[in-house]
Short mmCIF file of C-alpha atoms in Angstrom, two decimals:
data_model
loop_
_atom_site.label_atom_id
_atom_site.label_comp_id
_atom_site.label_asym_id
_atom_site.label_seq_id
_atom_site.Cartn_x
_atom_site.Cartn_y
_atom_site.Cartn_z
CA MET I 1 -1.89 -46.32 83.68
CA ALA I 2 -4.25 -45.01 81.05
CA LYS I 3 -7.10 -42.94 82.38
CA ARG I 4 -10.61 -44.13 81.73
CA GLU I 5 -13.00 -41.71 80.11
CA ARG I 6 -15.67 -40.65 82.54
CA VAL I 7 -19.15 -40.83 81.00
CA VAL I 8 -21.93 -38.88 82.67
CA ARG I 9 -25.38 -40.12 81.81
CA MET I 10 -28.64 -38.44 82.66
CA SER I 11 -31.57 -40.71 83.44
CA VAL I 12 -34.11 -40.98 80.65
CA GLU I 13 -36.81 -40.36 83.27
CA GLN I 14 -35.57 -36.94 84.29
CA PRO I 15 -37.29 -35.01 81.46
CA LEU I 16 -40.56 -36.73 82.41
CA TRP I 17 -40.25 -35.56 86.02
CA ARG I 18 -39.54 -32.01 84.90
CA ALA I 19 -42.58 -32.10 82.62
CA LEU I 20 -44.71 -33.43 85.47
CA THR I 21 -43.57 -30.62 87.75
CA ALA I 22 -44.59 -28.00 85.20
CA TYR I 23 -47.87 -29.81 84.52
CA ARG I 24 -48.88 -29.82 88.20
CA VAL I 25 -48.21 -26.10 88.62
CA LEU I 26 -50.03 -25.11 85.43
CA THR I 27 -53.05 -27.32 86.06
CA ALA I 28 -53.36 -26.11 89.66
CA GLY I 29 -53.54 -22.56 88.34
CA TYR I 30 -56.05 -23.66 85.72
CA ALA I 31 -58.30 -25.24 88.37
CA VAL I 32 -58.24 -22.01 90.40
CA LEU I 33 -59.14 -19.93 87.33
CA LEU I 34 -62.07 -22.22 86.51
CA ALA I 35 -63.40 -21.80 90.04
CA VAL I 36 -62.99 -18.02 89.87
CA PHE I 37 -64.97 -17.74 86.64
CA ALA I 38 -67.67 -20.10 87.94
CA ARG I 39 -67.79 -18.67 91.47
CA GLU I 40 -71.46 -17.67 91.13
CA ASP I 41 -72.44 -21.29 90.44
CA PHE I 42 -71.20 -22.61 93.78
CA GLU I 43 -73.85 -23.18 96.44
CA ARG I 44 -71.12 -23.54 99.06
CA PRO I 45 -68.20 -21.48 97.77
CA TRP I 46 -66.25 -21.86 100.99
CA ILE I 47 -65.83 -25.58 100.26
CA ALA I 48 -64.43 -24.77 96.81
CA VAL I 49 -62.10 -22.17 98.31
CA ALA I 50 -60.87 -24.60 100.96
CA VAL I 51 -60.29 -27.43 98.47
CA LEU I 52 -58.45 -25.23 95.97
CA ALA I 53 -56.38 -23.58 98.68
CA VAL I 54 -55.24 -26.95 99.95
CA LEU I 55 -54.59 -28.06 96.38
CA SER I 56 -52.49 -25.00 95.56
CA VAL I 57 -50.46 -25.13 98.77
CA TRP I 58 -49.91 -28.86 98.35
CA THR I 59 -48.76 -28.41 94.74
CA LEU I 60 -46.21 -25.73 95.58
CA ALA I 61 -44.98 -27.43 98.74
CA THR I 62 -44.38 -30.76 97.02
CA LEU I 63 -42.45 -29.53 94.00
CA PRO I 64 -39.23 -31.17 95.31
CA GLN I 65 -41.04 -34.51 95.63
CA VAL I 66 -41.86 -34.62 91.93
CA SER I 67 -38.39 -33.54 90.80
CA GLY I 68 -37.10 -37.10 90.65
CA ALA I 69 -37.81 -40.74 91.42
CA ALA I 70 -35.77 -40.77 94.63
CA ARG I 71 -37.93 -38.15 96.38
CA CYS I 72 -41.22 -39.36 94.95
CA THR I 73 -41.86 -41.94 97.66
CA ARG I 74 -44.82 -44.23 98.11
CA PRO I 75 -46.23 -42.28 101.08
CA PHE I 76 -46.11 -39.09 99.02
CA LEU I 77 -47.88 -40.76 96.10
CA ALA I 78 -50.59 -42.07 98.43
CA VAL I 79 -51.23 -38.64 99.97
CA ASP I 80 -51.11 -36.95 96.57
CA LEU I 81 -53.71 -39.33 95.17
CA ALA I 82 -55.83 -38.86 98.28
CA VAL I 83 -55.83 -35.08 97.72
CA ALA I 84 -57.03 -35.60 94.15
CA LEU I 85 -59.75 -38.08 95.13
CA THR I 86 -60.94 -35.84 97.97
CA GLY I 87 -61.21 -32.88 95.64
CA ILE I 88 -63.28 -34.93 93.18
CA LEU I 89 -65.66 -36.28 95.83
CA LEU I 90 -66.20 -32.86 97.46
CA THR I 91 -67.20 -31.24 94.16
CA PRO I 92 -70.96 -32.00 94.58
CA LEU I 93 -70.95 -30.43 98.05
CA ALA I 94 -69.61 -27.15 96.61
CA ASP I 95 -71.63 -27.27 93.39
CA VAL I 96 -74.86 -29.25 93.55
CA HIS I 97 -75.45 -28.80 89.82
CA ALA I 98 -72.06 -30.37 88.90
CA GLN I 99 -73.69 -33.79 88.76
CA THR I 100 -76.51 -32.56 86.56
CA PHE I 101 -74.60 -30.51 84.02
CA ASP I 102 -71.51 -32.71 83.86
CA GLY I 103 -69.18 -29.80 84.70
CA PRO I 104 -65.54 -30.07 85.73
CA THR I 105 -64.55 -31.27 89.18
CA LEU I 106 -62.75 -28.95 91.58
CA PRO I 107 -59.27 -30.40 90.83
CA SER I 108 -60.14 -30.55 87.13
CA ILE I 109 -57.25 -31.90 85.02
CA TRP I 110 -54.80 -31.55 87.95
CA THR I 111 -55.92 -35.06 88.92
CA ALA I 112 -54.13 -36.50 85.88
CA GLY I 113 -50.84 -35.28 87.37
CA ALA I 114 -51.29 -37.52 90.38
CA VAL I 115 -51.91 -40.48 88.08
CA LEU I 116 -48.88 -39.64 85.92
CA ALA I 117 -46.67 -39.58 89.03
CA PHE I 118 -47.69 -43.18 89.67
CA ALA I 119 -46.95 -44.07 86.03
CA ILE I 120 -43.46 -42.55 86.02
CA LYS I 121 -42.55 -43.96 89.41
CA GLY I 122 -43.86 -47.50 89.13
CA GLY I 123 -44.75 -48.22 85.52
CA TRP I 124 -48.01 -49.28 83.95
CA ARG I 125 -49.26 -51.39 86.87
CA TRP I 126 -49.05 -48.46 89.28
CA ALA I 127 -50.66 -46.26 86.65
CA ALA I 128 -53.54 -48.74 86.26
CA PHE I 129 -54.10 -48.77 90.02
CA ALA I 130 -54.18 -44.97 90.39
CA SER I 131 -56.26 -44.33 87.28
CA THR I 132 -58.80 -46.96 88.36
CA LEU I 133 -59.32 -45.18 91.70
CA VAL I 134 -59.69 -41.83 89.92
CA ALA I 135 -62.20 -43.36 87.51
CA ALA I 136 -64.23 -44.79 90.40
CA ALA I 137 -64.20 -41.41 92.19
CA ASN I 138 -65.42 -39.63 89.05
CA ILE I 139 -68.24 -42.12 88.56
CA VAL I 140 -69.30 -41.77 92.21
CA GLU I 141 -69.13 -37.97 91.99
CA ARG I 142 -71.37 -37.92 88.91
CA GLY I 143 -73.94 -40.28 90.34
CA HIS I 144 -75.30 -40.96 86.88
CA PRO I 145 -72.23 -40.66 84.62
CA SER I 146 -72.82 -39.50 81.09
CA ARG I 147 -71.12 -40.76 77.94
CA ASP I 148 -68.64 -37.87 78.09
CA THR I 149 -67.70 -38.77 81.65
CA LEU I 150 -67.03 -42.38 80.72
CA HIS I 151 -65.07 -41.22 77.67
CA HIS I 152 -62.80 -38.97 79.75
CA VAL I 153 -62.31 -41.63 82.40
CA LEU I 154 -61.34 -44.24 79.81
CA LEU I 155 -58.98 -41.80 78.08
CA VAL I 156 -57.09 -41.06 81.30
CA TRP I 157 -56.93 -44.76 82.14
CA ILE I 158 -55.47 -45.79 78.77
CA ALA I 159 -53.09 -42.82 78.50
CA SER I 160 -51.63 -43.36 81.97
CA ILE I 161 -51.06 -47.07 81.37
CA ALA I 162 -49.39 -46.32 78.03
CA ILE I 163 -47.06 -43.77 79.65
CA GLY I 164 -46.21 -46.24 82.41
CA TYR I 165 -45.35 -48.89 79.84
CA VAL I 166 -43.12 -46.46 77.92
CA VAL I 167 -41.30 -45.61 81.15
CA GLU I 168 -40.63 -49.30 81.83
CA VAL I 169 -39.27 -49.78 78.31
CA ALA I 170 -37.03 -46.71 78.71
CA ARG I 171 -35.68 -48.03 82.00
CA ALA I 172 -34.89 -51.40 80.47
CA SER I 173 -33.11 -49.70 77.55
CA GLU I 174 -31.10 -47.54 79.94
CA ARG I 175 -29.98 -50.58 81.92
CA THR I 176 -28.95 -52.33 78.71
CA LEU I 177 -26.99 -49.28 77.56
CA ALA I 178 -25.26 -48.95 80.93
CA ARG I 179 -24.23 -52.60 80.81
CA ALA I 180 -22.96 -52.23 77.25
CA LEU I 181 -20.87 -49.21 78.23
CA GLU I 182 -19.38 -51.12 81.16
CA ILE I 183 -18.49 -54.05 78.90
CA GLU I 184 -16.97 -51.71 76.31
CA ALA I 185 -14.88 -49.92 78.95
CA ALA I 186 -13.65 -53.23 80.38
CA THR I 187 -12.82 -54.53 76.89
CA ARG I 188 -10.81 -51.44 76.03
CA GLU I 189 -8.89 -51.66 79.28
CA ARG I 190 -8.04 -55.31 78.59
CA GLU I 191 -6.91 -54.39 75.08
CA ARG I 192 -4.64 -51.69 76.45
CA LEU I 193 -3.11 -54.14 78.92
CA ALA I 194 -2.70 -56.71 76.13
CA ARG I 195 -0.80 -54.18 74.01
CA ASP I 196 1.51 -53.47 76.92
CA ILE I 197 2.02 -57.18 77.50
CA HIS I 198 2.76 -57.80 73.83
CA ASP I 199 5.22 -54.91 73.66
CA SER I 200 7.11 -56.00 76.77
CA VAL I 201 6.57 -59.30 78.55
CA LEU I 202 5.86 -61.51 75.52
CA GLN I 203 8.76 -60.06 73.58
CA VAL I 204 11.18 -60.69 76.45
CA LEU I 205 9.95 -64.27 76.93
CA ALA I 206 10.42 -64.95 73.22
CA MET I 207 13.96 -63.56 73.37
CA VAL I 208 14.82 -65.69 76.43
CA GLN I 209 13.50 -68.77 74.65
CA ARG I 210 15.64 -68.17 71.54
CA ARG I 211 18.79 -67.25 73.48
CA GLY I 212 18.40 -70.24 75.79
CA ALA I 213 18.04 -72.62 72.88
CA ALA I 214 21.14 -71.13 71.27
CA LEU I 215 23.27 -71.35 74.44
CA GLY I 216 22.22 -74.87 75.42
CA GLY I 217 22.75 -76.50 78.81
CA GLU I 218 20.90 -74.99 81.74
CA ALA I 219 20.07 -71.98 79.60
CA ALA I 220 18.13 -74.26 77.24
CA GLU I 221 15.92 -75.43 80.13
CA LEU I 222 15.36 -71.81 81.12
CA GLY I 223 14.48 -71.01 77.52
CA ARG I 224 12.04 -73.92 77.41
CA MET I 225 10.26 -72.67 80.55
CA ALA I 226 10.13 -69.15 79.12
CA GLY I 227 8.59 -70.57 75.94
CA GLU I 228 5.90 -72.37 77.93
CA GLN I 229 5.05 -69.19 79.80
CA GLU I 230 4.92 -67.26 76.53
CA VAL I 231 2.44 -69.75 75.04
CA ALA I 232 0.28 -69.69 78.18
CA LEU I 233 0.26 -65.90 78.31
CA ARG I 234 -0.55 -65.58 74.60
CA THR I 235 -3.44 -68.03 75.03
CA LEU I 236 -4.78 -65.99 77.94
CA VAL I 237 -4.53 -62.73 76.00
CA ALA I 238 -6.10 -64.17 72.86
CA GLY I 239 -8.94 -65.85 74.75
CA GLY I 240 -9.96 -62.67 76.57
CA LEU I 241 -9.32 -60.08 73.91
CA ALA I 242 -9.88 -61.47 70.42
CA ARG I 243 -12.30 -59.20 68.54
CA PRO I 244 -14.39 -60.53 65.65
CA SER I 245 -13.39 -57.64 63.39
CA TYR I 246 -9.72 -58.58 63.55
CA ALA I 247 -9.75 -62.23 64.55
CA SER I 248 -7.89 -63.35 61.43
CA GLU I 249 -5.26 -60.64 61.32
CA ASP I 250 -2.03 -60.84 63.28
CA ALA I 251 1.63 -60.92 62.53
CA ALA I 252 4.01 -60.32 64.91
CA LEU I 253 6.12 -61.45 67.14
CA GLY I 254 9.02 -61.70 69.11
CA ALA I 255 12.14 -59.47 69.26
CA VAL I 256 12.77 -57.00 72.02
CA VAL I 257 10.85 -53.84 71.16
CA ARG I 258 11.93 -50.27 71.69
CA VAL I 259 8.85 -49.14 73.56
CA VAL I 260 7.78 -45.60 72.68
CA ASP I 261 4.74 -45.53 74.99
CA GLU I 262 4.84 -43.10 77.89
CA PRO I 263 2.37 -42.70 80.79
CA ASP I 264 -0.79 -40.81 79.96
CA ARG I 265 -0.57 -37.10 80.68
CA PRO I 266 -3.27 -34.79 81.98
CA PRO I 267 -6.17 -33.86 79.66
CA GLY I 268 -5.69 -30.77 77.56
CA GLU I 269 -2.02 -31.57 76.93
CA ALA I 270 -0.43 -29.49 74.17
CA GLU I 271 0.23 -30.99 70.76
CA GLY I 272 3.52 -32.74 70.16
CA ASP I 273 5.72 -33.26 67.11
CA LEU I 274 5.36 -36.80 65.76
CA ARG I 275 8.76 -36.49 64.09
CA ALA I 276 10.48 -36.26 67.47
CA LEU I 277 8.99 -39.58 68.56
CA LEU I 278 9.82 -41.37 65.31
CA ALA I 279 13.39 -40.09 65.07
CA PRO I 280 14.82 -42.61 67.63
CA LEU I 281 13.45 -45.46 65.49
CA ALA I 282 15.69 -44.59 62.57
CA GLY I 283 19.01 -46.41 62.25
CA ALA I 284 21.44 -48.09 59.92
CA ARG I 285 18.71 -50.21 58.34
CA VAL I 286 15.69 -48.00 59.05
CA THR I 287 15.30 -44.84 56.95
CA LEU I 288 12.98 -42.09 58.14
CA ALA I 289 11.56 -39.62 55.60
CA ASP I 290 9.46 -36.87 57.15
CA PRO I 291 8.38 -33.32 56.26
CA GLY I 292 10.71 -30.45 56.93
CA ALA I 293 8.17 -28.88 59.30
CA PRO I 294 6.84 -30.30 62.58
CA VAL I 295 3.98 -32.81 62.37
CA PRO I 296 1.67 -31.74 65.21
CA LEU I 297 -0.69 -34.23 66.83
CA PRO I 298 -2.22 -34.40 70.31
CA ALA I 299 0.56 -35.83 72.47
CA PRO I 300 -1.29 -39.04 73.49
CA ALA I 301 -2.16 -39.72 69.84
CA ALA I 302 1.42 -39.08 68.72
CA ARG I 303 2.73 -41.56 71.30
CA GLU I 304 0.26 -44.23 70.17
CA VAL I 305 1.19 -43.77 66.51
CA ALA I 306 4.89 -44.00 67.36
CA ALA I 307 4.25 -47.17 69.37
CA ALA I 308 2.40 -48.71 66.42
CA VAL I 309 5.33 -47.88 64.13
CA GLY I 310 7.69 -49.50 66.65
CA ALA I 311 5.58 -52.65 66.64
CA ALA I 312 5.67 -52.73 62.83
CA LEU I 313 9.48 -52.45 62.85
CA ASP I 314 9.74 -55.27 65.36
CA ASN I 315 7.76 -57.45 62.97
CA VAL I 316 10.25 -56.54 60.25
CA ARG I 317 13.22 -57.56 62.42
CA ARG I 318 11.55 -60.80 63.41
CA HIS I 319 10.20 -61.98 60.06
CA ALA I 320 12.38 -60.27 57.44
CA GLY I 321 15.64 -60.97 59.23
CA ALA I 322 18.43 -58.90 60.74
CA ASP I 323 19.62 -57.74 57.31
CA ALA I 324 16.23 -56.43 56.18
CA ARG I 325 15.80 -52.75 55.48
CA ALA I 326 12.78 -50.64 56.36
CA TRP I 327 11.57 -47.21 55.35
CA ILE I 328 9.28 -44.91 57.34
CA LEU I 329 7.42 -42.24 55.36
CA VAL I 330 5.50 -39.51 57.21
CA GLU I 331 2.91 -37.48 55.27
CA ASP I 332 1.25 -34.48 56.88
CA TRP I 333 -2.13 -33.70 55.30
CA ALA I 334 -4.73 -31.10 56.25
CA ASP I 335 -7.15 -33.51 57.95
CA GLU I 336 -4.95 -36.52 58.77
CA VAL I 337 -1.42 -37.80 59.23
CA VAL I 338 -0.31 -40.86 57.24
CA VAL I 339 2.68 -42.96 58.32
CA THR I 340 3.82 -45.79 56.04
CA VAL I 341 6.29 -48.51 57.05
CA ARG I 342 7.77 -50.56 54.17
CA ASP I 343 10.35 -53.32 54.19
CA ASP I 344 12.25 -55.37 51.61
CA GLY I 345 11.63 -58.71 53.30
CA PRO I 346 10.08 -61.84 51.83
CA GLY I 347 6.54 -60.74 52.66
CA ILE I 348 3.93 -62.61 54.67
CA PRO I 349 2.92 -66.02 53.30
CA GLU I 350 -0.76 -66.50 52.60
CA GLY I 351 -2.59 -67.79 55.68
CA ARG I 352 0.21 -66.81 58.06
CA LEU I 353 -1.92 -64.19 59.81
CA VAL I 354 -4.69 -66.71 60.41
CA GLN I 355 -2.19 -69.14 61.87
CA ALA I 356 -0.69 -66.45 64.12
CA GLU I 357 -4.14 -65.58 65.44
CA GLY I 358 -4.76 -69.21 66.28
CA GLU I 359 -1.49 -69.24 68.24
CA GLY I 360 -2.62 -66.21 70.27
CA ARG I 361 -0.25 -63.73 68.65
CA MET I 362 -1.93 -60.32 68.76
CA GLY I 363 0.77 -58.04 67.35
CA VAL I 364 -1.10 -56.56 64.39
CA ALA I 365 -4.56 -56.80 65.98
CA LEU I 366 -3.63 -54.98 69.19
CA SER I 367 -0.24 -53.29 68.96
CA ILE I 368 -0.98 -51.79 65.53
CA ARG I 369 -4.64 -51.99 64.53
CA GLY I 370 -5.95 -51.64 68.07
CA ARG I 371 -4.00 -48.46 68.70
CA LEU I 372 -5.14 -46.80 65.48
CA ARG I 373 -8.75 -47.90 66.01
CA ASP I 374 -8.81 -46.26 69.44
CA LEU I 375 -7.61 -43.03 67.83
CA GLY I 376 -10.37 -43.10 65.23
CA GLY I 377 -7.89 -43.98 62.49
CA SER I 378 -7.04 -47.10 60.54
CA ALA I 379 -4.15 -49.46 59.85
CA GLU I 380 -3.88 -51.28 56.52
CA LEU I 381 -1.40 -54.08 55.85
CA VAL I 382 -0.43 -55.07 52.30
CA SER I 383 2.01 -57.92 51.73
CA VAL I 384 3.03 -59.69 48.54
CA PRO I 385 5.23 -62.79 48.91
CA GLY I 386 8.73 -61.96 47.72
CA GLN I 387 8.07 -58.19 47.56
CA GLY I 388 8.02 -57.13 51.19
CA THR I 389 5.29 -55.74 53.41
CA GLU I 390 3.73 -52.29 53.72
CA VAL I 391 1.81 -51.01 56.75
CA GLU I 392 -0.12 -47.76 56.29
CA LEU I 393 -1.28 -45.94 59.44
CA ARG I 394 -3.84 -43.15 59.14
CA VAL I 395 -4.78 -40.97 62.11
CA PRO I 396 -7.18 -37.99 61.91
CA ARG I 397 -6.27 -34.59 63.27
CA ALA I 398 -9.04 -34.96 65.90
CA ALA I 399 -7.53 -38.18 67.21
CA GLY I 400 -7.08 -36.80 70.71
CA ALA I 401 -10.76 -35.86 70.97
CA ARG I 402 -11.91 -39.30 69.84
CA ARG I 403 -9.58 -41.28 72.05
CA GLY I 404 -11.45 -43.87 74.09
CA LYS I 405 -14.71 -43.75 72.13
CA ALA I 406 -16.16 -46.75 70.43
CA GLN I 407 -15.66 -47.10 66.72
CA PRO I 408 -18.19 -48.83 64.50
#
């Protein structure tokens, strides 16, 4: 079974919590320095010392609580806001002239950190609640608030609500992204299973249907039942896996395929030689032309390319007939490997691919194009009625690194 790529995502909130942690420490130190420089202005310096001591100890002791949303609980937020409000309201007791000269409160700008914690934790509504209480405390502390006081209060109120709103938008975007990644991972897993089904079960059912019809008798009834199951399974695969980008492209179809896929190997697997995987596909009517030197590719990518070539050859045997000839050309370039499969069959009639897609046949879309798309490469099909068909597969050298990632 193919291994799913494990995607580790960091919450978009985490940088905000780290910034808040640094802000609280720096502003606590700033509040202490302000008090030290203005120590001669305090009528009751012991109150200022007590408030700032509690503030500093509280800030350092609660650093883990503001490191993430899980630890920043509602009780902590309530106590944290209470510390800020208490510091504001005790400012006039330590400095009687604070109300007259409109000086800073004891907590100073540390108070904004308590409001920001509400904003990051609960969004703009929590921010509005906390900033409103801080605004009321500042107005009460001033007694007769000046224009500057009202300006600062309004600025904190608007800024905290804006930050809370941005946090809510970021959370919604993160949930949408997580859901999109889950859908993409599920879609890719279904596509992989569909390729396996096409390369095995559907091919066998098609063979049983043809052989049963040829033998007649009880075998014909068995072939008819196999045909019904093939149609039902193709409908199921097409209904769950059709992709808009390739909805009108399919070809393929029923002979027993020589499956080249192997189970996924551990990450970091050494590169393999694509020639060694393509060599078994050559035969009396299939000519392989490859470089004289090895064609290295990451082993999972090499297996996928070989499987796509096998699917292309099965289409040749099914549509061009048992006497058709095919040629495989391998070109090893500096930045990519190009594999071309040509045949001398009658070509694909116009509109045949659209019809095949409507019948739920996903050979080209999944077994060929899907494999190359997952590797970051491409598969191009050119067919001229009466002049055969050519399938060109291009896979970049970095195919192994891009395996499993979404392609635009």
